[in-house]
Amino acid sequence: MAARVLCAHGAASAGGFLRQAAPCSLVPGLRRLTSSNNRPREDSWLKSLFVRKVDPRKDAHSNLLAKKETSSLYKLQFHNVKPECLDAYNNICQEVLPKIHEDKHYPCTLVGTWNTWYGEQDQAVHLWRYEGGYPALTEVMSKLRKNQEFTEFRKARSNMLLSRKNQLLLEFSFWNEPVPRSGPNIYELRSYQLRPGTMIEWGNYWARAIRFRQDNNEAVGGFFSQIGQLYMVHHLWAYKDLQIREDTRNAAWHKHGWEELVYYTVPLIQEMESRIMIPLKTSPLQ
C-alpha cells in the first residue's frame, strides 16, 4: 500500500513538473508519445534524430571503381633492405624477377621495380600484375613454391631484409594503363590513406582531375587497395627529372577547375606520402 502511495505521489509530482515545464499545448502530445499504442512511432521518431541515413548501394566499391574490361590484380611490394645489402639485393632481383616476368607459364607481369631515392631510404618497391585476378595470383604462388631457383632466391633475400609488406590492388577505371616506357625517368609514387567510406567520392573527383595531368604523359597508373592496408590509394607518375616534375605540377594550377578538385579531395585524406624512385635496369618502366 505504501509503495502504491509513493508511486502515485511520484507520478503526480512528475505530472506537475511536466505541466510546469511544458506549454499546455505540448502535454497531450507528450502523453501520446508515452502511450503503449504509439511505441513504434516513438522509436521511429527518436531514431530519426540520431541515426544518419546512408545512401544504399547495390554493388561493391571495387566493382564501381575498377576497370571492367580487365580482370587484372596488382601486387605492390615494399622491401626495407639492410643498407649494406642493397647492391646485392638489387643484383639477385635483376637476375631472378625478369625470368618470372618472361616465363609464359606464369600469368603475371613485372610492371616495374625501383629503389627509393627520396623518401624511405634503402627501400625496394616492386609492382606486379596478375592477368586473371585472384585465380592467377593463386596459380603463380603455387608454381613458385615448386620453383627451386625462386626458393633459393627467397632464402638469400630474407637475409638481406629488415622488413617487408605488400598490398593487393585494383586499377582505377579512369587511369592510364601502366605499360612499359623508355627512359631515363624518375618515378613518383604518391600514397594516400583515405578516411573510411570516402573511396567513391575520391574516385568521382579524380575521374575529372586526371585529365589535367596528361600533358607530359606523366600519368602511369592509379590503384586502390583490396587487401593489406585498406582505403589506400596509390598514384604513379613519371618525369624526366625533378625540375620537370615541379614545372608539370605547377602547370596544373593554371588550369581552370584543378584548384576546385584539390579543394574537395584534400579533406578526404588522413595521411599522404611521396616517394621518388629510380628504376632498376631490368624494370619495364624505365
Short mmCIF file of C-alpha atoms in Angstrom, two decimals:
data_model
loop_
_atom_site.label_atom_id
_atom_site.label_comp_id
_atom_site.label_asym_id
_atom_site.label_seq_id
_atom_site.Cartn_x
_atom_site.Cartn_y
_atom_site.Cartn_z
CA MET A 1 0.00 0.00 0.00
CA ALA A 2 2.85 2.35 0.89
CA ALA A 3 4.53 1.54 -2.42
CA ARG A 4 1.36 2.41 -4.28
CA VAL A 5 1.15 5.73 -2.45
CA LEU A 6 4.75 6.52 -3.25
CA CYS A 7 4.28 5.60 -6.91
CA ALA A 8 1.16 7.67 -7.13
CA HIS A 9 2.89 10.58 -5.41
CA GLY A 10 5.86 10.28 -7.84
CA ALA A 11 3.55 10.20 -10.80
CA ALA A 12 1.69 13.21 -9.51
CA SER A 13 4.95 15.07 -8.99
CA ALA A 14 6.15 14.16 -12.43
CA GLY A 15 2.84 15.24 -13.88
CA GLY A 16 3.13 18.51 -12.03
CA PHE A 17 6.66 19.02 -13.35
CA LEU A 18 5.53 18.38 -16.92
CA ARG A 19 2.67 20.79 -16.55
CA GLN A 20 5.04 23.46 -15.27
CA ALA A 21 7.91 22.85 -17.70
CA ALA A 22 5.96 22.33 -20.93
CA PRO A 23 3.32 24.52 -22.57
CA CYS A 24 -0.20 23.15 -22.22
CA SER A 25 -0.41 22.50 -25.93
CA LEU A 26 2.51 20.06 -25.72
CA VAL A 27 1.20 17.93 -22.84
CA PRO A 28 -1.29 15.89 -24.93
CA GLY A 29 1.49 15.24 -27.42
CA LEU A 30 3.80 14.03 -24.67
CA ARG A 31 1.09 11.76 -23.32
CA ARG A 32 0.54 10.29 -26.76
CA LEU A 33 4.26 9.59 -27.12
CA THR A 34 4.29 7.66 -23.85
CA SER A 35 1.30 5.54 -24.68
CA SER A 36 1.98 1.89 -25.48
CA ASN A 37 -0.12 2.03 -28.64
CA ASN A 38 2.30 4.55 -30.20
CA ARG A 39 5.59 2.94 -29.08
CA PRO A 40 6.76 2.05 -32.65
CA ARG A 41 6.08 5.62 -33.71
CA GLU A 42 8.14 6.91 -30.75
CA ASP A 43 11.05 4.61 -31.60
CA SER A 44 10.98 5.71 -35.23
CA TRP A 45 10.89 9.36 -34.25
CA LEU A 46 13.80 9.03 -31.81
CA LYS A 47 15.89 7.06 -34.29
CA SER A 48 15.37 9.74 -36.91
CA LEU A 49 17.12 12.19 -34.60
CA PHE A 50 20.28 10.14 -34.05
CA VAL A 51 20.72 7.74 -36.97
CA ARG A 52 22.42 9.04 -40.11
CA LYS A 53 20.75 7.80 -43.26
CA VAL A 54 23.20 6.07 -45.62
CA ASP A 55 22.65 6.00 -49.34
CA PRO A 56 22.32 2.27 -50.13
CA ARG A 57 24.45 0.86 -52.93
CA LYS A 58 23.82 -2.29 -54.89
CA ASP A 59 27.43 -3.08 -55.73
CA ALA A 60 30.85 -3.23 -54.06
CA HIS A 61 33.10 -0.19 -54.31
CA SER A 62 35.69 -2.27 -56.15
CA ASN A 63 33.17 -3.06 -58.90
CA LEU A 64 32.15 0.57 -59.21
CA LEU A 65 35.71 1.89 -59.45
CA ALA A 66 37.79 -0.81 -61.15
CA LYS A 67 38.23 -1.38 -64.86
CA LYS A 68 35.51 -3.60 -66.28
CA GLU A 69 37.36 -4.65 -69.43
CA THR A 70 40.20 -6.30 -67.48
CA SER A 71 40.33 -8.62 -64.52
CA SER A 72 43.88 -7.76 -63.53
CA LEU A 73 45.01 -7.76 -59.94
CA TYR A 74 48.13 -5.88 -58.82
CA LYS A 75 50.56 -6.59 -56.00
CA LEU A 76 52.65 -3.77 -54.58
CA GLN A 77 55.66 -4.85 -52.51
CA PHE A 78 57.76 -2.72 -50.17
CA HIS A 79 61.07 -4.25 -49.03
CA ASN A 80 63.22 -2.43 -46.50
CA VAL A 81 66.75 -3.65 -47.12
CA LYS A 82 69.76 -3.64 -44.84
CA PRO A 83 71.86 -0.69 -46.08
CA GLU A 84 74.96 -2.81 -46.59
CA CYS A 85 72.97 -5.34 -48.64
CA LEU A 86 71.18 -3.08 -51.12
CA ASP A 87 73.55 -3.72 -54.05
CA ALA A 88 73.46 -7.49 -53.51
CA TYR A 89 69.67 -7.37 -53.19
CA ASN A 90 69.34 -5.47 -56.46
CA ASN A 91 71.63 -7.96 -58.22
CA ILE A 92 69.63 -11.05 -57.27
CA CYS A 93 66.33 -9.28 -58.06
CA GLN A 94 67.59 -8.31 -61.52
CA GLU A 95 68.68 -11.90 -62.09
CA VAL A 96 65.53 -13.74 -60.93
CA LEU A 97 62.49 -11.47 -61.32
CA PRO A 98 62.79 -10.99 -65.12
CA LYS A 99 62.75 -14.78 -65.57
CA ILE A 100 59.33 -14.97 -63.90
CA HIS A 101 58.18 -11.98 -65.94
CA GLU A 102 59.22 -13.62 -69.23
CA ASP A 103 58.03 -17.16 -68.47
CA LYS A 104 54.68 -17.73 -70.22
CA HIS A 105 53.76 -20.39 -67.67
CA TYR A 106 53.27 -17.67 -65.08
CA PRO A 107 50.18 -15.47 -65.66
CA CYS A 108 51.89 -12.40 -64.21
CA THR A 109 53.87 -9.39 -65.40
CA LEU A 110 56.51 -7.31 -63.67
CA VAL A 111 55.19 -3.78 -64.16
CA GLY A 112 58.11 -2.02 -62.50
CA THR A 113 60.86 -2.38 -59.92
CA TRP A 114 62.59 0.54 -58.20
CA ASN A 115 64.78 1.77 -55.37
CA THR A 116 63.50 4.70 -53.35
CA TRP A 117 65.65 7.79 -53.94
CA TYR A 118 63.80 10.31 -51.78
CA GLY A 119 61.51 9.08 -49.04
CA GLU A 120 62.16 5.96 -47.01
CA GLN A 121 65.78 5.04 -47.68
CA ASP A 122 67.24 1.63 -48.64
CA GLN A 123 63.84 0.51 -49.85
CA ALA A 124 62.88 -1.54 -52.90
CA VAL A 125 59.44 -1.28 -54.50
CA HIS A 126 58.03 -3.88 -56.90
CA LEU A 127 54.72 -3.76 -58.80
CA TRP A 128 53.28 -6.97 -60.30
CA ARG A 129 50.19 -7.52 -62.43
CA TYR A 130 48.26 -10.81 -62.39
CA GLU A 131 46.22 -11.27 -65.56
CA GLY A 132 43.11 -13.10 -64.41
CA GLY A 133 42.77 -11.75 -60.88
CA TYR A 134 42.89 -13.90 -57.77
CA PRO A 135 42.99 -17.27 -59.62
CA ALA A 136 46.10 -16.07 -61.47
CA LEU A 137 47.71 -14.98 -58.20
CA THR A 138 46.98 -18.39 -56.65
CA GLU A 139 48.40 -20.17 -59.69
CA VAL A 140 51.61 -18.12 -59.64
CA MET A 141 52.16 -18.63 -55.92
CA SER A 142 51.59 -22.38 -56.27
CA LYS A 143 54.09 -22.68 -59.13
CA LEU A 144 56.70 -20.54 -57.40
CA ARG A 145 56.65 -22.82 -54.35
CA LYS A 146 57.86 -25.59 -56.65
CA ASN A 147 60.47 -23.41 -58.36
CA GLN A 148 63.85 -24.33 -56.86
CA GLU A 149 65.61 -21.21 -58.12
CA PHE A 150 62.93 -18.96 -56.65
CA THR A 151 63.09 -20.85 -53.33
CA GLU A 152 66.83 -20.20 -53.16
CA PHE A 153 66.25 -16.57 -54.14
CA ARG A 154 63.77 -16.10 -51.29
CA LYS A 155 66.18 -17.65 -48.82
CA ALA A 156 69.05 -15.40 -49.89
CA ARG A 157 66.75 -12.37 -49.96
CA SER A 158 65.48 -12.98 -46.42
CA ASN A 159 68.98 -12.47 -45.03
CA MET A 160 69.12 -9.01 -46.65
CA LEU A 161 65.79 -7.62 -45.43
CA LEU A 162 64.81 -5.67 -42.35
CA SER A 163 61.08 -5.81 -43.08
CA ARG A 164 58.62 -6.20 -45.92
CA LYS A 165 54.94 -5.67 -46.62
CA ASN A 166 52.60 -5.90 -49.59
CA GLN A 167 49.16 -4.87 -50.75
CA LEU A 168 46.78 -6.28 -53.33
CA LEU A 169 45.35 -3.54 -55.54
CA LEU A 170 42.84 -2.91 -58.28
CA GLU A 171 43.25 -0.35 -61.02
CA PHE A 172 41.02 2.74 -61.25
CA SER A 173 38.90 2.61 -64.39
CA PHE A 174 39.72 6.19 -65.41
CA TRP A 175 43.50 5.98 -65.01
CA ASN A 176 46.09 5.22 -67.67
CA GLU A 177 47.14 1.61 -68.18
CA PRO A 178 50.68 1.10 -66.78
CA VAL A 179 52.63 0.00 -69.85
CA PRO A 180 56.41 -0.24 -70.40
CA ARG A 181 58.12 3.02 -71.30
CA SER A 182 61.63 4.00 -72.26
CA GLY A 183 63.77 6.17 -70.06
CA PRO A 184 65.50 7.63 -68.38
CA ASN A 185 62.76 8.70 -65.98
CA ILE A 186 62.27 9.18 -62.30
CA TYR A 187 59.03 7.91 -60.79
CA GLU A 188 56.91 9.33 -58.03
CA LEU A 189 54.63 7.07 -56.02
CA ARG A 190 52.13 9.20 -54.13
CA SER A 191 50.25 7.18 -51.50
CA TYR A 192 47.10 8.42 -49.78
CA GLN A 193 45.43 6.97 -46.70
CA LEU A 194 41.78 7.96 -47.12
CA ARG A 195 39.13 8.31 -44.47
CA PRO A 196 37.00 5.12 -44.40
CA GLY A 197 33.92 5.48 -46.56
CA THR A 198 35.34 8.10 -48.94
CA MET A 199 36.72 5.93 -51.77
CA ILE A 200 33.74 6.50 -54.09
CA GLU A 201 33.94 10.24 -53.51
CA TRP A 202 37.69 10.20 -54.25
CA GLY A 203 37.08 8.27 -57.45
CA ASN A 204 34.41 10.70 -58.62
CA TYR A 205 36.71 13.69 -58.19
CA TRP A 206 39.79 12.07 -59.71
CA ALA A 207 37.85 10.83 -62.73
CA ARG A 208 37.73 14.52 -63.63
CA ALA A 209 41.09 15.53 -62.17
CA ILE A 210 43.17 13.07 -64.20
CA ARG A 211 42.53 14.97 -67.44
CA PHE A 212 44.51 17.91 -66.03
CA ARG A 213 47.59 15.70 -65.65
CA GLN A 214 48.12 14.26 -69.14
CA ASP A 215 50.08 16.97 -70.96
CA ASN A 216 53.55 15.47 -70.45
CA ASN A 217 52.50 11.81 -70.40
CA GLU A 218 53.29 11.79 -66.70
CA ALA A 219 50.35 9.64 -65.52
CA VAL A 220 51.46 5.99 -65.28
CA GLY A 221 48.80 4.27 -63.16
CA GLY A 222 46.29 4.68 -60.34
CA PHE A 223 45.36 1.94 -57.87
CA PHE A 224 43.34 1.33 -54.72
CA SER A 225 43.88 -1.38 -52.10
CA GLN A 226 41.81 -4.51 -51.64
CA ILE A 227 43.95 -6.47 -49.17
CA GLY A 228 46.57 -5.11 -46.80
CA GLN A 229 46.24 -1.54 -45.57
CA LEU A 230 42.73 -0.59 -46.64
CA TYR A 231 41.44 2.70 -48.06
CA MET A 232 44.88 3.23 -49.60
CA VAL A 233 45.25 4.95 -52.98
CA HIS A 234 48.48 4.94 -54.99
CA HIS A 235 49.17 7.27 -57.94
CA LEU A 236 52.27 6.52 -60.03
CA TRP A 237 53.83 9.33 -62.09
CA ALA A 238 56.86 9.54 -64.41
CA TYR A 239 59.05 12.59 -65.02
CA LYS A 240 62.34 13.22 -66.78
CA ASP A 241 63.80 14.88 -63.69
CA LEU A 242 62.82 16.71 -60.51
CA GLN A 243 62.63 20.13 -62.19
CA ILE A 244 60.21 18.85 -64.85
CA ARG A 245 58.18 17.31 -62.05
CA GLU A 246 58.00 20.71 -60.36
CA ASP A 247 57.09 22.51 -63.60
CA THR A 248 54.45 19.93 -64.53
CA ARG A 249 52.76 20.04 -61.15
CA ASN A 250 52.78 23.85 -61.09
CA ALA A 251 51.25 23.99 -64.59
CA ALA A 252 48.17 22.12 -63.34
CA TRP A 253 47.31 25.05 -61.05
CA HIS A 254 46.90 27.32 -64.08
CA LYS A 255 44.13 25.11 -65.49
CA HIS A 256 40.58 26.08 -64.64
CA GLY A 257 38.97 23.51 -62.35
CA TRP A 258 42.11 21.92 -60.88
CA GLU A 259 42.10 24.02 -57.71
CA GLU A 260 38.46 23.13 -57.06
CA LEU A 261 39.16 19.39 -57.30
CA VAL A 262 42.13 19.70 -54.94
CA TYR A 263 39.97 21.68 -52.52
CA TYR A 264 37.39 18.88 -52.34
CA THR A 265 39.78 15.91 -52.23
CA VAL A 266 42.13 17.16 -49.50
CA PRO A 267 39.55 16.68 -46.69
CA LEU A 268 39.21 13.01 -47.70
CA ILE A 269 42.86 12.30 -46.82
CA GLN A 270 44.07 11.15 -43.41
CA GLU A 271 47.72 10.77 -44.36
CA MET A 272 49.85 11.01 -47.50
CA GLU A 273 53.38 10.12 -48.58
CA SER A 274 55.54 10.74 -51.62
CA ARG A 275 58.40 8.53 -52.82
CA ILE A 276 60.78 9.47 -55.61
CA MET A 277 62.07 6.23 -57.14
CA ILE A 278 64.77 5.17 -59.59
CA PRO A 279 64.03 2.11 -61.77
CA LEU A 280 66.37 -0.86 -61.79
CA LYS A 281 67.98 -1.72 -65.12
CA THR A 282 65.57 -4.62 -65.72
CA SER A 283 62.40 -2.67 -64.91
CA PRO A 284 59.88 -2.49 -67.80
CA LEU A 285 59.18 1.07 -66.65
CA GLN A 286 62.41 2.95 -67.34
#
